[in-house]
Amino acid sequence: GAGVSQSPSNKVTEKGKDVELRCDPISGHTALYWYRQSLGQGLEFLIYFQGNSAPDKSGLPSDRFSAERTGGSVSTLTIQRTQQEDSAVYLCASSRDRGGQETQYFGPGTRLLVL
Amino acid sequence: QKEVEQNSGPLSVPEGAIASLNCTYSDRGSQSFFWYRQYSGKSPELIMFIYSNGDKEDGRFTAQLNKASQYVSLLIRDSQPSDSATYLCAVTPWGAQKLVFGQGTRLTINP
């Protein structure tokens, strides 16, 4: 079956612009996660959705970052007024259900470059 | 102290030998442990998961968990050049759904 998909695969933007990153989880997966991976910081958790609710937003680095999920499926991560330090690969993952033992499957990522 | 620590490597192993990758974690209540493999420019893919103390084997891979020592390892037997990648250790903290990742160990298998 289809895996997690993300779009765009690459995004180049200018400092100060807003960007939207999209994630389509595996069909039927109720849990969705956003992570980002940068050279200096490794792979960091941003936010977790169960259905359309986000019970854990603890990883969002600032109020410039927000995310939503609609219909228990597609999620959008929005970064407002982008900064150069936002440059990273943004990875989305989904799992069948919540629970620490559920395997998270990752999408191919969106590579964001802020000039 | 980082929540999940790995030796960043690079770790170089001859083809056919056993590669041993190690990971320690700080949250004693951590409940689930995962090993992901990440090729350069690609996203992480799951290799193995382990929840209970002891060993778990899957083909050429064996995961080992020691909760008392807060230590998890991955052994790769009969290493192949295609095993060359970065291996990420990930842990689910108690009561959380997220994964906390180590920095990854870069493994190179030399033909």
PDB file of N, CA and C in Angstrom, chain A residues 7-105:
ATOM      1  N   SER A   7       4.651  16.832   0.669  1.00  0.00           N
ATOM      2  CA  SER A   7       4.886  17.790  -0.418  1.00  0.00           C
ATOM      3  C   SER A   7       5.073  19.185   0.145  1.00  0.00           C
ATOM      4  N   PRO A   8       5.860  20.045  -0.515  1.00  0.00           N
ATOM      5  CA  PRO A   8       6.726  19.670  -1.634  1.00  0.00           C
ATOM      6  C   PRO A   8       7.925  18.852  -1.146  1.00  0.00           C
ATOM      7  N   SER A   9       8.682  18.285  -2.047  1.00  0.00           N
ATOM      8  CA  SER A   9       9.881  17.548  -1.634  1.00  0.00           C
ATOM      9  C   SER A   9      11.010  18.522  -1.303  1.00  0.00           C
ATOM     10  N   ASN A  10      11.020  19.643  -1.983  1.00  0.00           N
ATOM     11  CA  ASN A  10      12.003  20.695  -1.727  1.00  0.00           C
ATOM     12  C   ASN A  10      11.304  22.042  -1.752  1.00  0.00           C
ATOM     13  N   LYS A  11      11.766  22.949  -0.869  1.00  0.00           N
ATOM     14  CA  LYS A  11      11.202  24.291  -0.832  1.00  0.00           C
ATOM     15  C   LYS A  11      12.313  25.269  -0.522  1.00  0.00           C
ATOM     16  N   VAL A  12      12.474  26.243  -1.392  1.00  0.00           N
ATOM     17  CA  VAL A  12      13.421  27.323  -1.153  1.00  0.00           C
ATOM     18  C   VAL A  12      12.606  28.593  -0.966  1.00  0.00           C
ATOM     19  N   THR A  13      12.861  29.310   0.107  1.00  0.00           N
ATOM     20  CA  THR A  13      12.101  30.511   0.388  1.00  0.00           C
ATOM     21  C   THR A  13      13.032  31.598   0.908  1.00  0.00           C
ATOM     22  N   GLU A  14      12.528  32.785   0.909  1.00  0.00           N
ATOM     23  CA  GLU A  14      13.309  33.913   1.426  1.00  0.00           C
ATOM     24  C   GLU A  14      12.957  34.151   2.883  1.00  0.00           C
ATOM     25  N   LYS A  15      13.925  34.588   3.616  1.00  0.00           N
ATOM     26  CA  LYS A  15      13.714  34.925   5.022  1.00  0.00           C
ATOM     27  C   LYS A  15      12.532  35.871   5.158  1.00  0.00           C
ATOM     28  N   GLY A  16      11.646  35.549   6.120  1.00  0.00           N
ATOM     29  CA  GLY A  16      10.486  36.389   6.371  1.00  0.00           C
ATOM     30  C   GLY A  16       9.207  35.907   5.705  1.00  0.00           C
ATOM     31  N   LYS A  17       9.327  35.013   4.732  1.00  0.00           N
ATOM     32  CA  LYS A  17       8.139  34.471   4.067  1.00  0.00           C
ATOM     33  C   LYS A  17       7.529  33.347   4.898  1.00  0.00           C
ATOM     34  N   ASP A  18       6.254  33.075   4.638  1.00  0.00           N
ATOM     35  CA  ASP A  18       5.569  31.946   5.266  1.00  0.00           C
ATOM     36  C   ASP A  18       5.633  30.742   4.340  1.00  0.00           C
ATOM     37  N   VAL A  19       5.719  29.536   4.933  1.00  0.00           N
ATOM     38  CA  VAL A  19       5.690  28.311   4.140  1.00  0.00           C
ATOM     39  C   VAL A  19       4.707  27.323   4.736  1.00  0.00           C
ATOM     40  N   GLU A  20       4.142  26.494   3.872  1.00  0.00           N
ATOM     41  CA  GLU A  20       3.253  25.415   4.293  1.00  0.00           C
ATOM     42  C   GLU A  20       3.784  24.099   3.774  1.00  0.00           C
ATOM     43  N   LEU A  21       3.880  23.137   4.672  1.00  0.00           N
ATOM     44  CA  LEU A  21       4.346  21.802   4.328  1.00  0.00           C
ATOM     45  C   LEU A  21       3.197  20.834   4.567  1.00  0.00           C
ATOM     46  N   ARG A  22       3.042  19.887   3.647  1.00  0.00           N
ATOM     47  CA  ARG A  22       1.881  18.999   3.705  1.00  0.00           C
ATOM     48  C   ARG A  22       2.301  17.563   3.951  1.00  0.00           C
ATOM     49  N   CYS A  23       1.482  16.851   4.695  1.00  0.00           N
ATOM     50  CA  CYS A  23       1.725  15.432   4.959  1.00  0.00           C
ATOM     51  C   CYS A  23       0.435  14.643   4.768  1.00  0.00           C
ATOM     52  N   ASP A  24       0.554  13.550   4.014  1.00  0.00           N
ATOM     53  CA  ASP A  24      -0.544  12.599   3.827  1.00  0.00           C
ATOM     54  C   ASP A  24      -0.142  11.292   4.508  1.00  0.00           C
ATOM     55  N   PRO A  25      -0.773  10.927   5.616  1.00  0.00           N
ATOM     56  CA  PRO A  25      -0.348   9.712   6.321  1.00  0.00           C
ATOM     57  C   PRO A  25      -0.817   8.453   5.598  1.00  0.00           C
ATOM     58  N   ILE A  26      -0.354   7.322   6.096  1.00  0.00           N
ATOM     59  CA  ILE A  26      -0.837   6.042   5.594  1.00  0.00           C
ATOM     60  C   ILE A  26      -2.334   5.943   5.897  1.00  0.00           C
ATOM     61  N   SER A  27      -3.089   5.474   4.934  1.00  0.00           N
ATOM     62  CA  SER A  27      -4.533   5.377   5.095  1.00  0.00           C
ATOM     63  C   SER A  27      -4.888   4.549   6.334  1.00  0.00           C
ATOM     64  N   GLY A  28      -5.761   5.116   7.167  1.00  0.00           N
ATOM     65  CA  GLY A  28      -6.203   4.414   8.359  1.00  0.00           C
ATOM     66  C   GLY A  28      -5.365   4.674   9.599  1.00  0.00           C
ATOM     67  N   HIS A  29      -4.230   5.320   9.427  1.00  0.00           N
ATOM     68  CA  HIS A  29      -3.404   5.636  10.594  1.00  0.00           C
ATOM     69  C   HIS A  29      -3.991   6.827  11.333  1.00  0.00           C
ATOM     70  N   THR A  30      -4.200   6.652  12.631  1.00  0.00           N
ATOM     71  CA  THR A  30      -4.843   7.714  13.400  1.00  0.00           C
ATOM     72  C   THR A  30      -3.847   8.688  14.001  1.00  0.00           C
ATOM     73  N   ALA A  31      -2.620   8.251  14.180  1.00  0.00           N
ATOM     74  CA  ALA A  31      -1.612   9.113  14.793  1.00  0.00           C
ATOM     75  C   ALA A  31      -0.666   9.660  13.737  1.00  0.00           C
ATOM     76  N   LEU A  32      -0.323  10.929  13.891  1.00  0.00           N
ATOM     77  CA  LEU A  32       0.560  11.601  12.931  1.00  0.00           C
ATOM     78  C   LEU A  32       1.548  12.466  13.694  1.00  0.00           C
ATOM     79  N   TYR A  33       2.765  12.480  13.234  1.00  0.00           N
ATOM     80  CA  TYR A  33       3.851  13.175  13.929  1.00  0.00           C
ATOM     81  C   TYR A  33       4.631  14.032  12.928  1.00  0.00           C
ATOM     82  N   TRP A  34       5.119  15.144  13.426  1.00  0.00           N
ATOM     83  CA  TRP A  34       6.074  15.955  12.666  1.00  0.00           C
ATOM     84  C   TRP A  34       7.397  15.988  13.432  1.00  0.00           C
ATOM     85  N   TYR A  35       8.464  15.812  12.676  1.00  0.00           N
ATOM     86  CA  TYR A  35       9.826  15.916  13.205  1.00  0.00           C
ATOM     87  C   TYR A  35      10.609  16.816  12.262  1.00  0.00           C
ATOM     88  N   ARG A  36      11.743  17.316  12.733  1.00  0.00           N
ATOM     89  CA  ARG A  36      12.650  17.962  11.797  1.00  0.00           C
ATOM     90  C   ARG A  36      14.068  17.469  12.076  1.00  0.00           C
ATOM     91  N   GLN A  37      14.838  17.452  11.004  1.00  0.00           N
ATOM     92  CA  GLN A  37      16.194  16.934  11.088  1.00  0.00           C
ATOM     93  C   GLN A  37      17.141  17.968  10.507  1.00  0.00           C
ATOM     94  N   SER A  38      18.023  18.453  11.341  1.00  0.00           N
ATOM     95  CA  SER A  38      19.025  19.414  10.896  1.00  0.00           C
ATOM     96  C   SER A  38      20.386  18.916  11.328  1.00  0.00           C
ATOM     97  N   LEU A  39      21.426  19.450  10.668  1.00  0.00           N
ATOM     98  CA  LEU A  39      22.778  18.933  10.882  1.00  0.00           C
ATOM     99  C   LEU A  39      23.201  19.042  12.332  1.00  0.00           C
ATOM    100  N   GLY A  40      22.914  20.135  12.937  1.00  0.00           N
ATOM    101  CA  GLY A  40      23.419  20.342  14.281  1.00  0.00           C
ATOM    102  C   GLY A  40      22.573  19.707  15.372  1.00  0.00           C
ATOM    103  N   GLN A  41      21.293  19.451  15.070  1.00  0.00           N
ATOM    104  CA  GLN A  41      20.353  19.044  16.116  1.00  0.00           C
ATOM    105  C   GLN A  41      19.855  17.621  15.981  1.00  0.00           C
ATOM    106  N   GLY A  42      20.194  16.929  14.948  1.00  0.00           N
ATOM    107  CA  GLY A  42      19.661  15.584  14.805  1.00  0.00           C
ATOM    108  C   GLY A  42      18.181  15.623  14.492  1.00  0.00           C
ATOM    109  N   LEU A  43      17.487  14.553  14.829  1.00  0.00           N
ATOM    110  CA  LEU A  43      16.071  14.404  14.515  1.00  0.00           C
ATOM    111  C   LEU A  43      15.259  14.773  15.759  1.00  0.00           C
ATOM    112  N   GLU A  44      14.461  15.859  15.634  1.00  0.00           N
ATOM    113  CA  GLU A  44      13.735  16.379  16.794  1.00  0.00           C
ATOM    114  C   GLU A  44      12.228  16.306  16.578  1.00  0.00           C
ATOM    115  N   PHE A  45      11.517  15.928  17.609  1.00  0.00           N
ATOM    116  CA  PHE A  45      10.054  15.901  17.604  1.00  0.00           C
ATOM    117  C   PHE A  45       9.493  17.315  17.613  1.00  0.00           C
ATOM    118  N   LEU A  46       8.452  17.528  16.840  1.00  0.00           N
ATOM    119  CA  LEU A  46       7.776  18.823  16.830  1.00  0.00           C
ATOM    120  C   LEU A  46       6.385  18.735  17.451  1.00  0.00           C
ATOM    121  N   ILE A  47       5.514  17.870  16.890  1.00  0.00           N
ATOM    122  CA  ILE A  47       4.125  17.835  17.315  1.00  0.00           C
ATOM    123  C   ILE A  47       3.532  16.473  16.986  1.00  0.00           C
ATOM    124  N   TYR A  48       2.533  16.070  17.776  1.00  0.00           N
ATOM    125  CA  TYR A  48       1.852  14.792  17.603  1.00  0.00           C
ATOM    126  C   TYR A  48       0.359  15.040  17.521  1.00  0.00           C
ATOM    127  N   PHE A  49      -0.290  14.396  16.555  1.00  0.00           N
ATOM    128  CA  PHE A  49      -1.737  14.440  16.412  1.00  0.00           C
ATOM    129  C   PHE A  49      -2.327  13.060  16.665  1.00  0.00           C
ATOM    130  N   GLN A  50      -3.436  13.043  17.381  1.00  0.00           N
ATOM    131  CA  GLN A  50      -4.270  11.858  17.472  1.00  0.00           C
ATOM    132  C   GLN A  50      -5.625  12.281  16.906  1.00  0.00           C
ATOM    133  N   GLY A  51      -5.985  11.724  15.768  1.00  0.00           N
ATOM    134  CA  GLY A  51      -7.129  12.278  15.066  1.00  0.00           C
ATOM    135  C   GLY A  51      -6.803  13.700  14.657  1.00  0.00           C
ATOM    136  N   ASN A  52      -7.737  14.610  14.931  1.00  0.00           N
ATOM    137  CA  ASN A  52      -7.511  16.018  14.601  1.00  0.00           C
ATOM    138  C   ASN A  52      -6.965  16.825  15.762  1.00  0.00           C
ATOM    139  N   SER A  53      -6.779  16.176  16.906  1.00  0.00           N
ATOM    140  CA  SER A  53      -6.309  16.889  18.092  1.00  0.00           C
ATOM    141  C   SER A  53      -4.803  16.733  18.247  1.00  0.00           C
ATOM    142  N   ALA A  54      -4.191  17.726  18.841  1.00  0.00           N
ATOM    143  CA  ALA A  54      -2.741  17.716  19.058  1.00  0.00           C
ATOM    144  C   ALA A  54      -2.455  17.710  20.554  1.00  0.00           C
ATOM    145  N   PRO A  55      -2.434  16.527  21.173  1.00  0.00           N
ATOM    146  CA  PRO A  55      -2.195  16.475  22.620  1.00  0.00           C
ATOM    147  C   PRO A  55      -0.765  16.797  23.020  1.00  0.00           C
ATOM    148  N   ASP A  56       0.169  16.792  22.079  1.00  0.00           N
ATOM    149  CA  ASP A  56       1.557  17.085  22.422  1.00  0.00           C
ATOM    150  C   ASP A  56       2.144  18.018  21.364  1.00  0.00           C
ATOM    151  N   LYS A  57       2.306  19.277  21.761  1.00  0.00           N
ATOM    152  CA  LYS A  57       2.917  20.272  20.879  1.00  0.00           C
ATOM    153  C   LYS A  57       4.253  20.717  21.439  1.00  0.00           C
ATOM    154  N   SER A  58       4.789  19.944  22.345  1.00  0.00           N
ATOM    155  CA  SER A  58       5.928  20.393  23.144  1.00  0.00           C
ATOM    156  C   SER A  58       7.182  20.679  22.333  1.00  0.00           C
ATOM    157  N   GLY A  59       7.281  20.123  21.119  1.00  0.00           N
ATOM    158  CA  GLY A  59       8.485  20.303  20.339  1.00  0.00           C
ATOM    159  C   GLY A  59       8.487  21.508  19.419  1.00  0.00           C
ATOM    160  N   LEU A  60       7.352  22.182  19.286  1.00  0.00           N
ATOM    161  CA  LEU A  60       7.322  23.353  18.401  1.00  0.00           C
ATOM    162  C   LEU A  60       8.275  24.407  18.951  1.00  0.00           C
ATOM    163  N   PRO A  61       9.246  24.863  18.164  1.00  0.00           N
ATOM    164  CA  PRO A  61      10.307  25.717  18.703  1.00  0.00           C
ATOM    165  C   PRO A  61       9.889  27.145  19.002  1.00  0.00           C
ATOM    166  N   SER A  62       8.855  27.640  18.362  1.00  0.00           N
ATOM    167  CA  SER A  62       8.409  29.013  18.632  1.00  0.00           C
ATOM    168  C   SER A  62       6.977  29.158  18.141  1.00  0.00           C
ATOM    169  N   ASP A  63       6.372  30.298  18.451  1.00  0.00           N
ATOM    170  CA  ASP A  63       4.991  30.513  18.014  1.00  0.00           C
ATOM    171  C   ASP A  63       4.903  30.803  16.519  1.00  0.00           C
ATOM    172  N   ARG A  64       6.022  30.813  15.830  1.00  0.00           N
ATOM    173  CA  ARG A  64       5.973  30.945  14.369  1.00  0.00           C
ATOM    174  C   ARG A  64       5.558  29.618  13.721  1.00  0.00           C
ATOM    175  N   PHE A  65       5.649  28.548  14.502  1.00  0.00           N
ATOM    176  CA  PHE A  65       5.328  27.211  13.996  1.00  0.00           C
ATOM    177  C   PHE A  65       3.924  26.820  14.447  1.00  0.00           C
ATOM    178  N   SER A  66       3.130  26.321  13.523  1.00  0.00           N
ATOM    179  CA  SER A  66       1.815  25.804  13.863  1.00  0.00           C
ATOM    180  C   SER A  66       1.498  24.647  12.939  1.00  0.00           C
ATOM    181  N   ALA A  67       0.554  23.836  13.351  1.00  0.00           N
ATOM    182  CA  ALA A  67       0.163  22.698  12.526  1.00  0.00           C
ATOM    183  C   ALA A  67      -1.295  22.402  12.758  1.00  0.00           C
ATOM    184  N   GLU A  68      -1.920  21.847  11.751  1.00  0.00           N
ATOM    185  CA  GLU A  68      -3.284  21.385  11.897  1.00  0.00           C
ATOM    186  C   GLU A  68      -3.466  20.098  11.120  1.00  0.00           C
ATOM    187  N   ARG A  69      -4.517  19.399  11.505  1.00  0.00           N
ATOM    188  CA  ARG A  69      -4.864  18.161  10.809  1.00  0.00           C
ATOM    189  C   ARG A  69      -6.371  18.155  10.620  1.00  0.00           C
ATOM    190  N   THR A  70      -6.794  17.833   9.436  1.00  0.00           N
ATOM    191  CA  THR A  70      -8.217  17.855   9.127  1.00  0.00           C
ATOM    192  C   THR A  70      -8.685  16.483   8.655  1.00  0.00           C
ATOM    193  N   GLY A  71      -9.917  16.152   9.028  1.00  0.00           N
ATOM    194  CA  GLY A  71     -10.503  14.888   8.601  1.00  0.00           C
ATOM    195  C   GLY A  71      -9.747  13.668   9.083  1.00  0.00           C
ATOM    196  N   GLY A  72      -8.958  13.860  10.124  1.00  0.00           N
ATOM    197  CA  GLY A  72      -8.170  12.743  10.643  1.00  0.00           C
ATOM    198  C   GLY A  72      -7.170  12.216   9.644  1.00  0.00           C
ATOM    199  N   SER A  73      -6.840  13.053   8.655  1.00  0.00           N
ATOM    200  CA  SER A  73      -5.930  12.574   7.613  1.00  0.00           C
ATOM    201  C   SER A  73      -4.801  13.573   7.381  1.00  0.00           C
ATOM    202  N   VAL A  74      -4.960  14.403   6.359  1.00  0.00           N
ATOM    203  CA  VAL A  74      -3.886  15.312   5.933  1.00  0.00           C
ATOM    204  C   VAL A  74      -3.541  16.311   7.024  1.00  0.00           C
ATOM    205  N   SER A  75      -2.243  16.582   7.129  1.00  0.00           N
ATOM    206  CA  SER A  75      -1.770  17.589   8.081  1.00  0.00           C
ATOM    207  C   SER A  75      -0.930  18.625   7.343  1.00  0.00           C
ATOM    208  N   THR A  76      -0.998  19.854   7.839  1.00  0.00           N
ATOM    209  CA  THR A  76      -0.198  20.942   7.304  1.00  0.00           C
ATOM    210  C   THR A  76       0.609  21.569   8.422  1.00  0.00           C
ATOM    211  N   LEU A  77       1.897  21.699   8.198  1.00  0.00           N
ATOM    212  CA  LEU A  77       2.789  22.409   9.123  1.00  0.00           C
ATOM    213  C   LEU A  77       3.089  23.766   8.508  1.00  0.00           C
ATOM    214  N   THR A  78       2.809  24.823   9.238  1.00  0.00           N
ATOM    215  CA  THR A  78       3.027  26.174   8.740  1.00  0.00           C
ATOM    216  C   THR A  78       4.126  26.851   9.541  1.00  0.00           C
ATOM    217  N   ILE A  79       5.049  27.456   8.836  1.00  0.00           N
ATOM    218  CA  ILE A  79       6.094  28.240   9.481  1.00  0.00           C
ATOM    219  C   ILE A  79       5.932  29.675   8.990  1.00  0.00           C
ATOM    220  N   GLN A  80       5.685  30.567   9.920  1.00  0.00           N
ATOM    221  CA  GLN A  80       5.506  31.979   9.567  1.00  0.00           C
ATOM    222  C   GLN A  80       6.824  32.719   9.729  1.00  0.00           C
ATOM    223  N   ARG A  81       7.001  33.732   8.889  1.00  0.00           N
ATOM    224  CA  ARG A  81       8.190  34.612   9.008  1.00  0.00           C
ATOM    225  C   ARG A  81       9.452  33.760   9.148  1.00  0.00           C
ATOM    226  N   THR A  82       9.712  32.938   8.151  1.00  0.00           N
ATOM    227  CA  THR A  82      10.808  31.976   8.228  1.00  0.00           C
ATOM    228  C   THR A  82      12.142  32.657   8.500  1.00  0.00           C
ATOM    229  N   GLN A  83      12.970  31.935   9.241  1.00  0.00           N
ATOM    230  CA  GLN A  83      14.329  32.361   9.573  1.00  0.00           C
ATOM    231  C   GLN A  83      15.310  31.341   9.004  1.00  0.00           C
ATOM    232  N   GLN A  84      16.557  31.740   8.871  1.00  0.00           N
ATOM    233  CA  GLN A  84      17.553  30.838   8.299  1.00  0.00           C
ATOM    234  C   GLN A  84      17.725  29.583   9.155  1.00  0.00           C
ATOM    235  N   GLU A  85      17.553  29.719  10.465  1.00  0.00           N
ATOM    236  CA  GLU A  85      17.709  28.549  11.332  1.00  0.00           C
ATOM    237  C   GLU A  85      16.563  27.540  11.172  1.00  0.00           C
ATOM    238  N   ASP A  86      15.523  27.921  10.403  1.00  0.00           N
ATOM    239  CA  ASP A  86      14.438  26.968  10.126  1.00  0.00           C
ATOM    240  C   ASP A  86      14.828  25.989   9.022  1.00  0.00           C
ATOM    241  N   SER A  87      15.918  26.238   8.337  1.00  0.00           N
ATOM    242  CA  SER A  87      16.364  25.345   7.269  1.00  0.00           C
ATOM    243  C   SER A  87      16.642  23.965   7.843  1.00  0.00           C
ATOM    244  N   ALA A  88      16.002  22.969   7.291  1.00  0.00           N
ATOM    245  CA  ALA A  88      16.097  21.600   7.802  1.00  0.00           C
ATOM    246  C   ALA A  88      15.270  20.706   6.884  1.00  0.00           C
ATOM    247  N   VAL A  89      15.315  19.409   7.168  1.00  0.00           N
ATOM    248  CA  VAL A  89      14.386  18.479   6.531  1.00  0.00           C
ATOM    249  C   VAL A  89      13.248  18.234   7.514  1.00  0.00           C
ATOM    250  N   TYR A  90      12.042  18.466   7.057  1.00  0.00           N
ATOM    251  CA  TYR A  90      10.855  18.274   7.901  1.00  0.00           C
ATOM    252  C   TYR A  90      10.232  16.930   7.534  1.00  0.00           C
ATOM    253  N   LEU A  91      10.186  16.054   8.518  1.00  0.00           N
ATOM    254  CA  LEU A  91       9.719  14.686   8.312  1.00  0.00           C
ATOM    255  C   LEU A  91       8.369  14.479   8.993  1.00  0.00           C
ATOM    256  N   CYS A  92       7.494  13.824   8.298  1.00  0.00           N
ATOM    257  CA  CYS A  92       6.199  13.446   8.849  1.00  0.00           C
ATOM    258  C   CYS A  92       6.196  11.926   9.037  1.00  0.00           C
ATOM    259  N   ALA A  93       5.569  11.467  10.072  1.00  0.00           N
ATOM    260  CA  ALA A  93       5.431  10.034  10.317  1.00  0.00           C
ATOM    261  C   ALA A  93       4.006   9.739  10.750  1.00  0.00           C
ATOM    262  N   SER A  94       3.571   8.523  10.515  1.00  0.00           N
ATOM    263  CA  SER A  94       2.257   8.126  11.023  1.00  0.00           C
ATOM    264  C   SER A  94       2.344   6.738  11.633  1.00  0.00           C
ATOM    265  N   SER A  95       1.415   6.469  12.536  1.00  0.00           N
ATOM    266  CA  SER A  95       1.315   5.140  13.131  1.00  0.00           C
ATOM    267  C   SER A  95      -0.156   4.746  13.193  1.00  0.00           C
ATOM    268  N   ARG A  96      -0.375   3.434  13.261  1.00  0.00           N
ATOM    269  CA  ARG A  96      -1.735   2.912  13.196  1.00  0.00           C
ATOM    270  C   ARG A  96      -2.600   3.488  14.298  1.00  0.00           C
ATOM    271  N   ASP A  97      -2.016   3.605  15.477  1.00  0.00           N
ATOM    272  CA  ASP A  97      -2.770   4.112  16.619  1.00  0.00           C
ATOM    273  C   ASP A  97      -1.793   4.779  17.567  1.00  0.00           C
ATOM    274  N   ARG A  98      -2.301   5.353  18.608  1.00  0.00           N
ATOM    275  CA  ARG A  98      -1.417   5.925  19.617  1.00  0.00           C
ATOM    276  C   ARG A  98      -0.884   4.791  20.470  1.00  0.00           C
ATOM    277  N   GLY A  99       0.130   5.111  21.244  1.00  0.00           N
ATOM    278  CA  GLY A  99       0.715   4.075  22.084  1.00  0.00           C
ATOM    279  C   GLY A  99       2.199   3.974  21.790  1.00  0.00           C
ATOM    280  N   GLY A 100       2.974   3.878  22.865  1.00  0.00           N
ATOM    281  CA  GLY A 100       4.418   3.884  22.708  1.00  0.00           C
ATOM    282  C   GLY A 100       4.950   2.715  21.909  1.00  0.00           C
ATOM    283  N   GLN A 101       4.161   1.650  21.767  1.00  0.00           N
ATOM    284  CA  GLN A 101       4.669   0.491  21.059  1.00  0.00           C
ATOM    285  C   GLN A 101       4.282   0.488  19.581  1.00  0.00           C
ATOM    286  N   GLU A 102       3.577   1.491  19.144  1.00  0.00           N
ATOM    287  CA  GLU A 102       3.203   1.560  17.736  1.00  0.00           C
ATOM    288  C   GLU A 102       4.386   2.027  16.900  1.00  0.00           C
ATOM    289  N   THR A 103       4.618   1.372  15.796  1.00  0.00           N
ATOM    290  CA  THR A 103       5.704   1.739  14.905  1.00  0.00           C
ATOM    291  C   THR A 103       5.330   2.976  14.111  1.00  0.00           C
ATOM    292  N   GLN A 104       6.244   3.912  14.040  1.00  0.00           N
ATOM    293  CA  GLN A 104       6.054   5.113  13.243  1.00  0.00           C
ATOM    294  C   GLN A 104       6.744   4.935  11.892  1.00  0.00           C
ATOM    295  N   TYR A 105       6.010   5.221  10.842  1.00  0.00           N
ATOM    296  CA  TYR A 105       6.518   5.110   9.481  1.00  0.00           C
ATOM    297  C   TYR A 105       6.715   6.519   8.925  1.00  0.00           C
TER     298      TYR A 105
END
